[in-house]
Coordinates of C-alpha atoms in Angstrom, one line a residue:
X189 CA 1.7 55.1 -30.1
X190 CA -1.1 52.7 -30.8
X191 CA -2.2 50.1 -28.3
X192 CA -0.8 46.6 -28.9
X193 CA -3.2 44.3 -30.7
X194 CA -1.9 40.8 -30.5
X195 CA -1.4 38.5 -27.5
X196 CA 2.4 38.6 -28.0
X197 CA 2.4 42.4 -28.2
X198 CA 0.4 42.7 -24.9
X199 CA 2.7 40.2 -23.2
X200 CA 5.8 42.1 -24.5
X201 CA 4.5 45.3 -23.1
X202 CA 3.9 43.7 -19.7
X203 CA 7.5 42.4 -19.7
X204 CA 8.6 45.9 -20.4
X205 CA 6.9 47.1 -17.2
X206 CA 8.8 44.3 -15.3
X207 CA 12.0 45.5 -16.9
X208 CA 11.3 49.1 -15.8
X209 CA 10.7 47.9 -12.2
X210 CA 14.0 46.0 -12.5
X211 CA 12.3 42.7 -11.7
X212 CA 13.8 41.2 -14.8
X213 CA 16.6 42.1 -17.2
X214 CA 16.2 42.8 -20.9
X215 CA 18.2 39.7 -21.6
X216 CA 15.9 37.6 -19.5
X217 CA 12.9 39.2 -21.1
X218 CA 13.9 37.8 -24.5
X219 CA 13.9 34.3 -23.1
X220 CA 10.3 34.4 -21.9
X221 CA 7.9 33.1 -24.5
X222 CA 4.4 34.5 -24.7
X223 CA 1.5 32.2 -23.9
X224 CA -1.3 31.4 -26.4
X225 CA -3.9 33.6 -24.7
X226 CA -4.1 36.7 -22.5
X227 CA -5.6 34.6 -19.7
X228 CA -2.3 32.7 -19.6
X229 CA -0.1 35.7 -18.8
X230 CA -0.1 35.2 -15.0
X231 CA 0.6 31.5 -15.2
X232 CA 3.5 32.1 -17.6
X233 CA 5.1 34.7 -15.3
X234 CA 4.5 32.5 -12.2
X235 CA 6.4 29.7 -14.1
X236 CA 9.3 32.1 -14.3
X237 CA 9.4 32.2 -10.4
X238 CA 8.4 35.9 -10.3
X239 CA 6.7 37.3 -7.2
X240 CA 3.0 36.8 -7.4
X241 CA 2.3 40.1 -5.7
X242 CA 4.5 42.0 -8.3
X243 CA 2.8 40.2 -11.1
X244 CA -0.6 41.3 -9.8
X245 CA 0.6 44.9 -9.5
X246 CA 1.8 44.9 -13.1
X247 CA -1.3 43.3 -14.5
X248 CA -3.4 45.9 -12.5
X249 CA -1.3 48.7 -13.9
X250 CA -1.3 47.5 -17.5
X251 CA -5.0 46.6 -17.8
X252 CA -6.1 49.4 -15.6
X253 CA -7.9 47.1 -13.2
X254 CA -8.4 47.6 -9.4
X255 CA -6.0 45.6 -7.2
X256 CA -7.3 43.6 -4.2
X257 CA -6.2 44.8 -0.8
X258 CA -6.6 43.0 2.6
X259 CA -9.1 45.6 4.0
X260 CA -11.8 44.3 1.7
X261 CA -14.4 41.8 2.9
X262 CA -14.9 38.6 0.8
X263 CA -18.5 37.8 0.0
X264 CA -18.1 34.9 -2.4
X265 CA -15.2 32.9 -3.8
X266 CA -14.2 30.2 -6.3
X267 CA -11.0 28.3 -7.1
X268 CA -9.1 31.4 -8.4
X269 CA -11.3 34.4 -7.8
X270 CA -13.0 36.3 -5.0
X271 CA -15.9 38.8 -4.9
X272 CA -15.6 41.5 -2.3
X273 CA -17.9 44.1 -0.7
X274 CA -16.7 46.8 -3.1
X275 CA -18.6 45.0 -5.9
X276 CA -15.4 43.8 -7.7
X277 CA -14.6 40.2 -8.8
X278 CA -10.9 39.9 -8.2
X279 CA -9.3 37.2 -10.4
X280 CA -5.8 35.6 -10.3
X281 CA -6.0 35.3 -14.1
X282 CA -7.6 38.6 -15.3
X283 CA -8.9 38.6 -18.8
X284 CA -9.1 34.9 -18.9
X285 CA -11.8 34.3 -21.4
X286 CA -13.3 31.1 -19.9
X287 CA -13.3 32.5 -16.4
X288 CA -14.8 35.9 -17.5
X289 CA -17.6 34.2 -19.5
X290 CA -18.5 31.9 -16.6
X291 CA -18.5 34.7 -14.0
X292 CA -20.5 37.0 -16.3
X293 CA -23.0 34.2 -16.9
X294 CA -23.6 33.9 -13.1
X295 CA -23.9 37.7 -12.9
X296 CA -26.7 37.8 -15.3
X297 CA -28.7 34.7 -14.2
X298 CA -31.5 34.9 -11.8
X299 CA -30.7 31.7 -9.9
X300 CA -27.5 31.5 -7.8
X301 CA -26.7 35.0 -9.0
X302 CA -23.3 36.5 -8.3
X303 CA -23.4 40.2 -7.5
X304 CA -20.4 42.3 -8.8
X305 CA -20.0 45.3 -11.0
X306 CA -16.5 44.9 -12.5
X307 CA -13.3 42.8 -12.6
X308 CA -10.1 43.3 -10.7
X309 CA -6.8 41.6 -10.0
X310 CA -5.7 39.6 -6.9
X311 CA -2.3 38.0 -6.5
X312 CA -2.0 34.3 -6.0
X313 CA -0.6 34.9 -2.5
X314 CA -3.3 37.4 -1.5
X315 CA -6.0 35.0 -2.8
X316 CA -4.9 32.1 -0.7
X317 CA -4.5 34.4 2.3
X318 CA -8.0 35.7 1.8
X319 CA -9.3 32.1 1.4
X320 CA -7.7 31.0 4.6
X321 CA -9.2 34.0 6.5
X322 CA -12.7 33.7 5.2
X323 CA -15.5 32.4 7.5
X324 CA -17.6 29.3 7.0
X325 CA -20.6 31.3 5.8
X326 CA -18.8 32.7 2.7
X327 CA -20.4 31.3 -0.4
X328 CA -18.1 29.0 -2.3
X329 CA -19.3 28.8 -5.9
X330 CA -18.9 26.1 -8.5
X331 CA -18.9 27.9 -11.9
X332 CA -19.2 24.7 -14.0
X333 CA -22.6 23.3 -14.8
X334 CA -21.7 19.6 -14.7
X335 CA -19.0 17.2 -13.5
X336 CA -16.5 18.9 -15.8
X337 CA -16.3 21.8 -13.4
X338 CA -13.9 24.7 -13.2
X339 CA -13.9 24.7 -9.4
X340 CA -10.8 22.8 -8.3
X341 CA -12.0 22.5 -4.7
X342 CA -15.3 20.9 -5.7
X343 CA -13.5 18.5 -8.0
X344 CA -11.0 17.5 -5.3
X345 CA -13.9 16.9 -2.8
X346 CA -15.6 14.5 -5.3
X347 CA -12.3 12.7 -5.9
X348 CA -11.7 12.2 -2.2
X349 CA -15.2 11.2 -1.5
X350 CA -15.1 8.4 -4.0
X351 CA -11.6 7.4 -3.0
X352 CA -12.4 7.1 0.7
X353 CA -15.8 5.4 0.0
X354 CA -14.0 2.6 -2.0
X355 CA -11.0 2.4 0.4
X356 CA -8.5 3.5 -2.2
X357 CA -4.9 3.7 -1.3
X358 CA -3.7 5.9 -4.2
X359 CA -5.2 8.4 -6.6
X360 CA -3.7 9.1 -10.0
X361 CA -4.7 12.3 -11.9
X362 CA -3.3 12.0 -15.4
X363 CA -3.5 14.7 -18.1
X364 CA -3.9 14.3 -21.8
X365 CA -4.2 16.9 -24.5
X366 CA -7.8 17.8 -23.9
X367 CA -8.7 16.4 -20.4
X368 CA -7.4 14.9 -17.2
X369 CA -8.8 11.6 -16.0
X370 CA -8.8 10.1 -12.5
X371 CA -8.0 6.5 -11.4
X372 CA -7.9 5.1 -7.9
X373 CA -6.0 2.0 -6.6
X374 CA -8.4 -0.4 -4.9
X375 CA -7.1 -3.8 -3.7
X376 CA -3.9 -3.2 -5.6
X377 CA -5.7 -2.5 -8.9
X378 CA -6.0 0.8 -10.7
X379 CA -9.7 1.5 -11.5
X380 CA -10.9 4.5 -13.5
X381 CA -13.7 6.7 -11.9
X382 CA -16.2 9.0 -13.6
X383 CA -14.5 12.3 -13.0
X384 CA -13.1 14.2 -16.0
X385 CA -11.3 17.6 -15.7
X386 CA -11.3 19.5 -18.9
X387 CA -8.1 21.1 -20.3
X388 CA -9.3 22.3 -23.6
X389 CA -7.1 24.3 -25.9
X390 CA -5.0 25.9 -23.1
X391 CA -3.9 24.4 -19.9
X392 CA -3.0 27.9 -18.6
X393 CA -6.7 28.8 -18.2
X394 CA -8.2 25.3 -17.7
X395 CA -10.1 23.8 -14.8
X396 CA -7.3 21.3 -14.5
X397 CA -4.9 24.1 -13.7
X398 CA -7.3 25.3 -11.0
X399 CA -7.3 21.8 -9.5
X400 CA -3.5 21.6 -9.7
X401 CA -3.2 24.9 -7.8
X402 CA -5.7 23.8 -5.1
X403 CA -3.7 20.6 -4.6
X404 CA -0.3 22.4 -4.4
X405 CA -1.7 25.0 -2.0
X406 CA -3.0 22.3 0.3
X407 CA 0.3 20.5 0.3
X408 CA 2.2 23.8 0.9
X409 CA 3.9 23.5 -2.4
X410 CA 4.3 26.2 -5.1
X411 CA 1.0 26.8 -7.0
X412 CA 1.6 27.8 -10.6
X413 CA 5.0 26.1 -10.7
X414 CA 4.7 22.9 -12.8
X415 CA 8.1 22.5 -14.4
X416 CA 9.8 20.6 -11.6
X417 CA 8.6 17.8 -9.3
X418 CA 7.0 18.8 -6.0
X419 CA 6.1 16.8 -2.9
X420 CA 4.0 17.6 0.0
X421 CA 1.4 16.4 2.5
X422 CA -1.9 17.6 3.8
X423 CA -4.7 16.6 6.1
X424 CA -8.2 15.9 4.7
X425 CA -11.4 15.8 6.8
X426 CA -14.3 13.7 5.6
X427 CA -17.3 13.4 7.9
X428 CA -15.9 12.2 11.3
X429 CA -12.5 11.0 9.9
X430 CA -9.3 13.0 9.3
X431 CA -6.7 11.4 7.2
X432 CA -3.2 12.3 5.9
X433 CA -2.5 12.5 2.2
X434 CA 0.9 12.5 0.6
X435 CA 1.2 14.3 -2.7
X436 CA 3.7 13.8 -5.6
X437 CA 3.5 16.1 -8.6
X438 CA 5.5 15.2 -11.7
X439 CA 5.8 17.2 -14.9
X440 CA 4.9 14.9 -17.8
X441 CA 5.1 15.5 -21.6
X442 CA 1.8 16.1 -23.3
X443 CA 2.1 17.0 -26.9
X444 CA 4.5 19.9 -27.2
X445 CA 4.0 21.1 -23.6
X446 CA 4.5 19.8 -20.0
X447 CA 1.6 19.3 -17.6
X448 CA 1.5 18.1 -14.0
X449 CA 0.5 14.6 -13.1
X450 CA -0.5 14.0 -9.5
X451 CA -0.4 10.9 -7.3
X452 CA -2.1 11.1 -3.9
X453 CA -1.2 8.5 -1.4
X454 CA -4.0 8.1 1.1
X455 CA -2.2 7.1 4.3
X456 CA -3.7 4.7 6.7
X457 CA -6.5 3.5 4.5
X458 CA -5.4 -0.1 4.8
X459 CA -3.7 0.4 8.1
X460 CA -5.8 -0.6 11.1
X461 CA -4.6 -1.3 14.6
X462 CA -5.5 -4.9 14.5
X463 CA -4.1 -7.4 17.0
X464 CA -1.9 -10.2 15.6
X465 CA -4.7 -12.6 16.2
X466 CA -6.9 -10.7 13.7
X467 CA -4.6 -10.5 10.7
X468 CA -5.4 -13.9 9.3
X469 CA -2.0 -15.6 10.0
X470 CA -1.9 -19.4 10.1
X471 CA -1.8 -20.9 13.6
X472 CA 1.8 -21.9 13.3
X473 CA 2.9 -18.4 12.0
X474 CA 0.8 -16.7 14.7
X475 CA 2.5 -18.8 17.3
X476 CA 5.9 -17.8 15.9
X477 CA 5.0 -14.1 15.9
X478 CA 4.0 -14.2 19.6
X479 CA 7.0 -16.2 20.6
X480 CA 9.4 -13.9 18.9
X481 CA 7.8 -10.9 20.7
X482 CA 7.8 -12.6 24.1
X483 CA 11.2 -14.2 24.2
X484 CA 13.4 -11.4 22.7
X485 CA 13.8 -8.2 24.7
X486 CA 16.5 -7.1 22.2
X487 CA 17.6 -7.9 18.7
X488 CA 16.6 -7.1 15.1
X489 CA 13.2 -8.1 13.6
X490 CA 12.6 -7.5 9.9
X491 CA 9.5 -7.5 7.8
X492 CA 10.1 -7.5 4.1
X493 CA 8.0 -7.1 1.0
X494 CA 7.2 -4.6 -1.8
X495 CA 5.3 -1.3 -1.4
X496 CA 1.7 -1.8 -0.2
X497 CA 2.3 -5.4 1.0
X498 CA 1.0 -4.7 4.5
X499 CA 4.3 -4.3 6.2
X500 CA 3.2 -1.3 8.3
X501 CA 0.1 -3.1 9.5
X502 CA 2.1 -6.1 10.6
X503 CA 4.7 -3.9 12.5
X504 CA 1.9 -1.9 14.2
X505 CA 0.2 -5.1 15.3
X506 CA 3.5 -6.5 16.6
X507 CA 4.2 -3.3 18.5
X508 CA 0.7 -3.2 19.9
X509 CA 1.1 -6.8 21.1
X510 CA 4.4 -5.9 22.8
X511 CA 2.9 -2.7 24.4
X512 CA 0.0 -4.7 25.9
X513 CA 2.3 -7.4 27.1
X514 CA 5.0 -5.1 28.5
X515 CA 3.5 -1.7 29.2
X516 CA 6.5 -0.6 31.3
X517 CA 8.7 -0.4 28.2
X518 CA 9.2 2.7 26.1
X519 CA 8.1 2.5 22.5
X520 CA 9.2 4.7 19.6
X521 CA 8.6 4.8 15.9
X522 CA 10.5 6.6 13.0
X523 CA 8.3 6.7 9.9
X524 CA 8.1 8.5 6.5
X525 CA 5.4 9.6 7.0
X526 CA 3.6 8.7 10.2
X527 CA 0.7 6.6 8.9
X528 CA -1.3 6.2 12.1
X529 CA -1.1 8.1 15.3
X530 CA -1.0 5.5 18.1
X531 CA -1.5 6.0 21.8
X532 CA 1.4 4.7 23.8
X533 CA 4.0 5.2 20.9
X534 CA 6.3 8.2 20.6
X535 CA 6.3 8.8 16.9
X536 CA 8.9 10.7 14.8
X537 CA 8.2 11.7 11.2
X538 CA 11.1 11.8 8.8
X539 CA 11.7 15.3 7.3
X540 CA 14.6 15.2 4.8
X541 CA 14.3 18.9 4.1
X542 CA 15.0 19.7 7.7
X543 CA 17.8 17.1 7.9
X544 CA 15.8 14.5 9.8
X545 CA 16.4 11.2 7.9
X546 CA 15.9 7.7 9.2
X547 CA 19.5 7.6 10.1
X548 CA 19.5 11.0 11.9
X549 CA 16.3 10.2 13.7
X550 CA 17.5 6.8 14.9
X551 CA 20.8 8.2 16.0
X552 CA 19.1 10.9 18.1
X553 CA 16.4 8.5 19.4
X554 CA 18.9 6.1 20.8
X555 CA 20.0 8.8 23.2
X556 CA 16.4 9.0 24.5
X557 CA 16.4 5.7 26.4
X558 CA 14.1 3.6 24.2
X559 CA 13.3 0.0 24.7
X560 CA 11.5 -0.8 21.5
X561 CA 12.1 1.1 18.2
X562 CA 10.2 0.7 14.9
X563 CA 12.1 1.9 11.9
X564 CA 9.7 2.5 9.0
X565 CA 12.3 1.5 6.4
X566 CA 16.0 0.6 6.2
X567 CA 16.9 2.5 3.0
X568 CA 20.7 2.8 3.2
X569 CA 23.8 1.3 4.7
X570 CA 24.0 4.0 7.4
X571 CA 20.6 3.2 8.7
X572 CA 21.2 -0.5 8.5
X573 CA 24.4 -0.3 10.5
X574 CA 22.9 1.9 13.1
X575 CA 19.8 -0.4 13.5
X576 CA 22.1 -3.4 13.9
X577 CA 24.2 -1.5 16.5
X578 CA 21.0 -0.6 18.4
X579 CA 19.9 -4.2 18.4
X580 CA 23.2 -5.2 19.9
X581 CA 23.0 -2.7 22.8
X582 CA 19.9 -3.8 24.5
X583 CA 17.2 -2.5 22.2
X584 CA 14.5 -4.4 20.3
X585 CA 14.4 -3.0 16.7
X586 CA 11.6 -3.7 14.3
X587 CA 12.1 -2.5 10.7
X588 CA 11.1 -3.0 7.1
X589 CA 13.3 -3.9 4.2
X590 CA 12.7 -4.4 0.5
X591 CA 13.6 -8.1 -0.3
X592 CA 11.8 -10.8 -2.3
X593 CA 11.7 -13.4 0.5
X594 CA 12.7 -13.9 4.1
X595 CA 15.9 -15.8 3.3
X596 CA 16.9 -13.2 0.6
X597 CA 16.9 -10.4 3.2
X598 CA 20.2 -11.8 4.6
X599 CA 22.3 -11.3 1.4
X600 CA 20.6 -8.0 0.9
X601 CA 21.9 -6.8 4.3
X602 CA 25.3 -8.2 3.6
X603 CA 25.4 -6.4 0.3
X604 CA 24.8 -3.2 2.3
X605 CA 28.1 -3.9 4.1
X606 CA 26.9 -5.4 7.4
X607 CA 29.2 -7.7 9.2
X608 CA 27.9 -11.3 8.9
X609 CA 29.0 -12.3 12.5
X610 CA 27.3 -9.3 14.0
X611 CA 24.2 -9.8 11.9
X612 CA 24.0 -13.5 12.9
X613 CA 24.2 -12.6 16.6
X614 CA 21.6 -9.9 16.4
X615 CA 19.0 -11.2 14.0
X616 CA 15.8 -12.6 15.7
X617 CA 13.4 -13.2 12.8
X618 CA 12.6 -12.2 9.2
X619 CA 9.1 -12.1 7.8
X620 CA 8.2 -11.8 4.1
X621 CA 4.7 -11.0 3.0
X622 CA 2.4 -10.1 0.1
X623 CA -1.2 -8.9 -0.2
X624 CA -3.2 -11.3 -2.4
X625 CA -6.6 -10.6 -3.9
X626 CA -9.6 -12.5 -2.4
X627 CA -12.2 -14.0 -4.7
X628 CA -15.5 -12.3 -4.5
X629 CA -17.8 -14.7 -2.5
X630 CA -20.8 -13.6 -4.6
X631 CA -19.6 -14.6 -8.1
X632 CA -16.7 -17.0 -7.6
X633 CA -17.0 -20.5 -9.3
X634 CA -15.4 -23.8 -8.3
X635 CA -13.5 -26.3 -10.3
X636 CA -11.9 -29.6 -9.3
X637 CA -8.4 -29.1 -7.9
X638 CA -7.1 -31.8 -10.2
X639 CA -8.2 -29.8 -13.2
X640 CA -5.8 -26.9 -12.5
X641 CA -3.0 -26.8 -15.0
X642 CA -0.3 -26.7 -12.3
X643 CA -1.9 -29.4 -10.1
X644 CA 1.1 -31.7 -10.4
X645 CA 3.4 -29.1 -8.8
X646 CA 1.0 -27.4 -6.4
X647 CA 0.0 -30.7 -4.8
X648 CA 3.6 -31.4 -3.8
X649 CA 4.1 -28.2 -1.8
X650 CA 5.6 -28.7 1.6
X651 CA 2.8 -28.9 4.2
X652 CA 0.2 -28.3 1.5
X653 CA -3.3 -29.5 2.5
X654 CA -4.0 -32.9 0.8
X655 CA -7.7 -32.7 1.1
X656 CA -8.6 -30.0 -1.4
X657 CA -11.2 -31.3 -3.8
X658 CA -12.4 -28.1 -5.3
X659 CA -10.8 -24.7 -5.6
X660 CA -12.4 -21.3 -6.3
X661 CA -11.6 -19.2 -9.3
X662 CA -12.7 -15.6 -9.9
X663 CA -15.4 -14.7 -12.4
X664 CA -13.5 -12.3 -14.7
X665 CA -16.6 -10.4 -15.6
X666 CA -17.3 -9.7 -11.9
X667 CA -20.7 -8.9 -10.5
X668 CA -22.7 -6.0 -9.1
X669 CA -21.4 -6.5 -5.5
X670 CA -19.8 -3.4 -4.1
X671 CA -16.0 -3.2 -4.8
X672 CA -16.0 -6.4 -6.9
X673 CA -13.2 -5.9 -9.5
X674 CA -13.0 -8.6 -12.1
X675 CA -14.2 -11.2 -9.7
X676 CA -12.0 -10.2 -6.8
X677 CA -13.0 -8.3 -3.6
X678 CA -10.5 -7.2 -0.9
X679 CA -7.1 -8.5 -0.1
X680 CA -5.5 -10.9 2.4
X681 CA -2.0 -11.2 3.7
X682 CA 0.3 -14.1 2.6
X683 CA 3.3 -14.6 4.8
X684 CA 6.4 -16.6 5.8
X685 CA 8.5 -16.1 8.9
X686 CA 12.0 -17.3 9.3
X687 CA 13.0 -17.8 12.9
X688 CA 16.8 -17.3 13.4
X689 CA 17.8 -20.1 15.8
X690 CA 21.3 -21.2 16.7
X691 CA 21.8 -23.3 13.6
X692 CA 20.7 -20.5 11.2
X693 CA 22.9 -18.1 13.2
X694 CA 25.9 -20.3 12.5
X695 CA 25.1 -20.6 8.9
X696 CA 24.8 -16.8 8.5
X697 CA 28.1 -16.3 10.3
X698 CA 29.8 -18.8 8.1
X699 CA 28.6 -17.2 4.9
X700 CA 26.0 -19.8 3.9
X701 CA 23.8 -19.0 0.8
X702 CA 20.1 -18.2 1.1
X703 CA 19.4 -21.5 -0.6
X704 CA 21.4 -23.4 2.1
X705 CA 19.6 -21.4 4.9
X706 CA 16.2 -22.2 3.3
X707 CA 17.1 -25.9 3.1
X708 CA 17.9 -26.0 6.9
X709 CA 14.7 -24.1 7.7
X710 CA 12.5 -26.5 5.6
X711 CA 13.8 -29.4 7.7
X712 CA 12.4 -27.6 10.8
X713 CA 8.9 -27.0 9.3
X714 CA 9.4 -23.6 7.7
X715 CA 6.4 -22.7 5.6
X716 CA 7.0 -20.4 2.6
X717 CA 4.5 -18.0 1.2
X718 CA 3.2 -20.6 -1.3
X719 CA 2.3 -22.9 1.5
X720 CA 0.5 -20.1 3.3
X721 CA -1.3 -19.2 0.0
X722 CA -2.5 -22.8 -0.6
X723 CA -4.0 -22.7 2.9
X724 CA -6.1 -19.7 1.8
X725 CA -7.0 -21.5 -1.4
X726 CA -8.2 -24.4 0.6
X727 CA -10.4 -22.1 2.8
X728 CA -11.9 -20.5 -0.3
X729 CA -10.4 -17.1 0.4
X730 CA -8.2 -16.7 -2.8
X731 CA -7.3 -18.5 -6.0
X732 CA -4.2 -20.0 -7.4
X733 CA -4.3 -17.4 -10.2
X734 CA -4.3 -14.6 -7.6
X735 CA -1.2 -16.2 -5.9
X736 CA 0.6 -16.4 -9.2
X737 CA 0.2 -12.6 -9.6
X738 CA 2.1 -11.7 -6.4
X739 CA 4.5 -14.7 -5.7
X740 CA 7.5 -15.9 -7.6
X741 CA 7.0 -19.1 -9.6
X742 CA 7.0 -22.1 -7.4
X743 CA 10.2 -24.1 -7.7
X744 CA 9.1 -27.7 -6.8
X745 CA 12.7 -29.0 -6.6
X746 CA 14.2 -26.4 -4.2
X747 CA 13.4 -28.4 -1.1
X748 CA 15.4 -31.5 -2.3

C-alpha cells in the first residue's frame, strides 16, 4: 500500500492508529476534521481532549521519530520544543513547517547556533514537566528575529514589562485573521502597545498559539484547549516585585474559526496600603470616615461603585485605620481574589471550584471569633443576608456592592430580599465613589469658568465653591510627558458618604424612597459626588469633562 500523500490522508492514518489503541471509536473518528497542515495535527487532537502522552506516542510511531523520555537532560528550550543531550530537538508539534524552518536556521547559523542532529516528539505534558525541572543555566532561545517572535515566554515578558512600567490594570490580547494585538488599560483607558503576535495562515502552528499555551500553563489551565472559556491565576515576578495576575480566556469568532482572546487582570497595581489621610478625601468626608470607624464597633459599612472604582483601596485604608486604632481586635477579609497580602489581616480567598464562595467563607469565618470582617463583594442574596446577620451579632462588616450612588444602595439591598427594619438597625454608612481622570499638569489649558457650557447648572451645586474663576481643560492631543493620554495623566477618587443617623434609619424602616432619603441627607450637609468633583476642579486636579465621563448627569432640581 502506498504512503498517504495529502494532509487529510496522513491525519486519517493517525486516527486509525488511535482507533487500534481503542483511544477513540470509529464513529468518533468520522467526526474529527483534519487540520490544514501537518503541523496542526497535535493541536487538533488536543482540542478533542485526548491524552497528550498518547498523542505523542502515536505521532512518534507514525512519523518514525524518537520519543522524549525523562532520563534525558535538557540543554536548550523554546516555547514548545526542547533539545536534549542525545542531540535530538523534541517538538510538541512535529513536522510543523514554521517551527522546523526556524530550528534548522539556528542549526546552520554560526551565531547563537543550536546543536542537534534530528527531530523527535515530546508530549505537551512531558514538555512542561521538563521545563519546570530545568535549571536556570539552560539556554532559553527566541527563534524569531524581531518583535513578531515565536517564543511565547519572551512575548509575555515584554507584555508584562510594559504593563507594569505603565501601571496598567488590565491587558487585552485580541486575535484577528493574521495577527494578535495587545492593549493595556491605563487610568481606565485602553491603549495599544507596540507588540504584535503573528498568526499567519494557520493558528495551529502560529506564535500566537505558543503564547496562548504559555499563558494557560502558567494559570494551570488546559494548554491546547481553546473551545471553552478558561480562568486561572498566576504569580509574576518582575525585578523586586511579585504580583498576582488573574487570567480569563474566551473563544472568539475570527473568520470561520475560533481563537482565544485573553484578558489579564493585574491585581494590586492600583491598590496601595495608603492611610485614609492620603487618599485625597475632602476634609468633611475624611472626618466622616474616621468617625464611622471610631464610633461603631459593629454594624454594616458599604462601599459602592463600578469595577475599578477604587473600592478595595478604600476598604483596605479603612481596615488599616481600624487596625492601628484598635490592635486588639481580630481582622479578617474574604476576597476574590486576595489583591494585597496585609500584615495583621487573616485573608481568605474565594475558590468556587472548591466550594468556597463568599457565602460559605463568611459562614465559616463567623465561627472563628472575628471582630472586623471585610467582604470583597456582596454578590447574592445569601451573602447579603449573612453579612446583615453578622453585623447584628456584634461584628463590624465592611463590604462592597454594585450600586450607582450611596442612596441607591438601599433599594438595591431591599430588592435582594433584606428586611428593611433589620437593615435600618444595622446600617452604619454607605460610600459611593468613582475614579476620575486627572488633567496632565504639563499640557492642560485654562478657560474662564463662566465660559463652560454648563456653567449655569454647575455653579448652583450644593456647597460648590463660589470662587472659581478659571478651570482647567485637557489638551486632547496630549504631550510627551510619561503616561499622558489625550491630555490626562493619573486618576483621583471622587466620593460621597451617607451617614445613617437615627432619622435616616427611621426613613429606611418606613420604606422611604432613595430620593426622600437624599433630600433629608442634603439638609444635613450631605455632599454628593458632583460636589466633591467640583472641589477637584477648583484645585486644578481634574476637569468638568472628565467628571461627566464617570458621573450621572447632574440634576439641578433634585435638592428642591
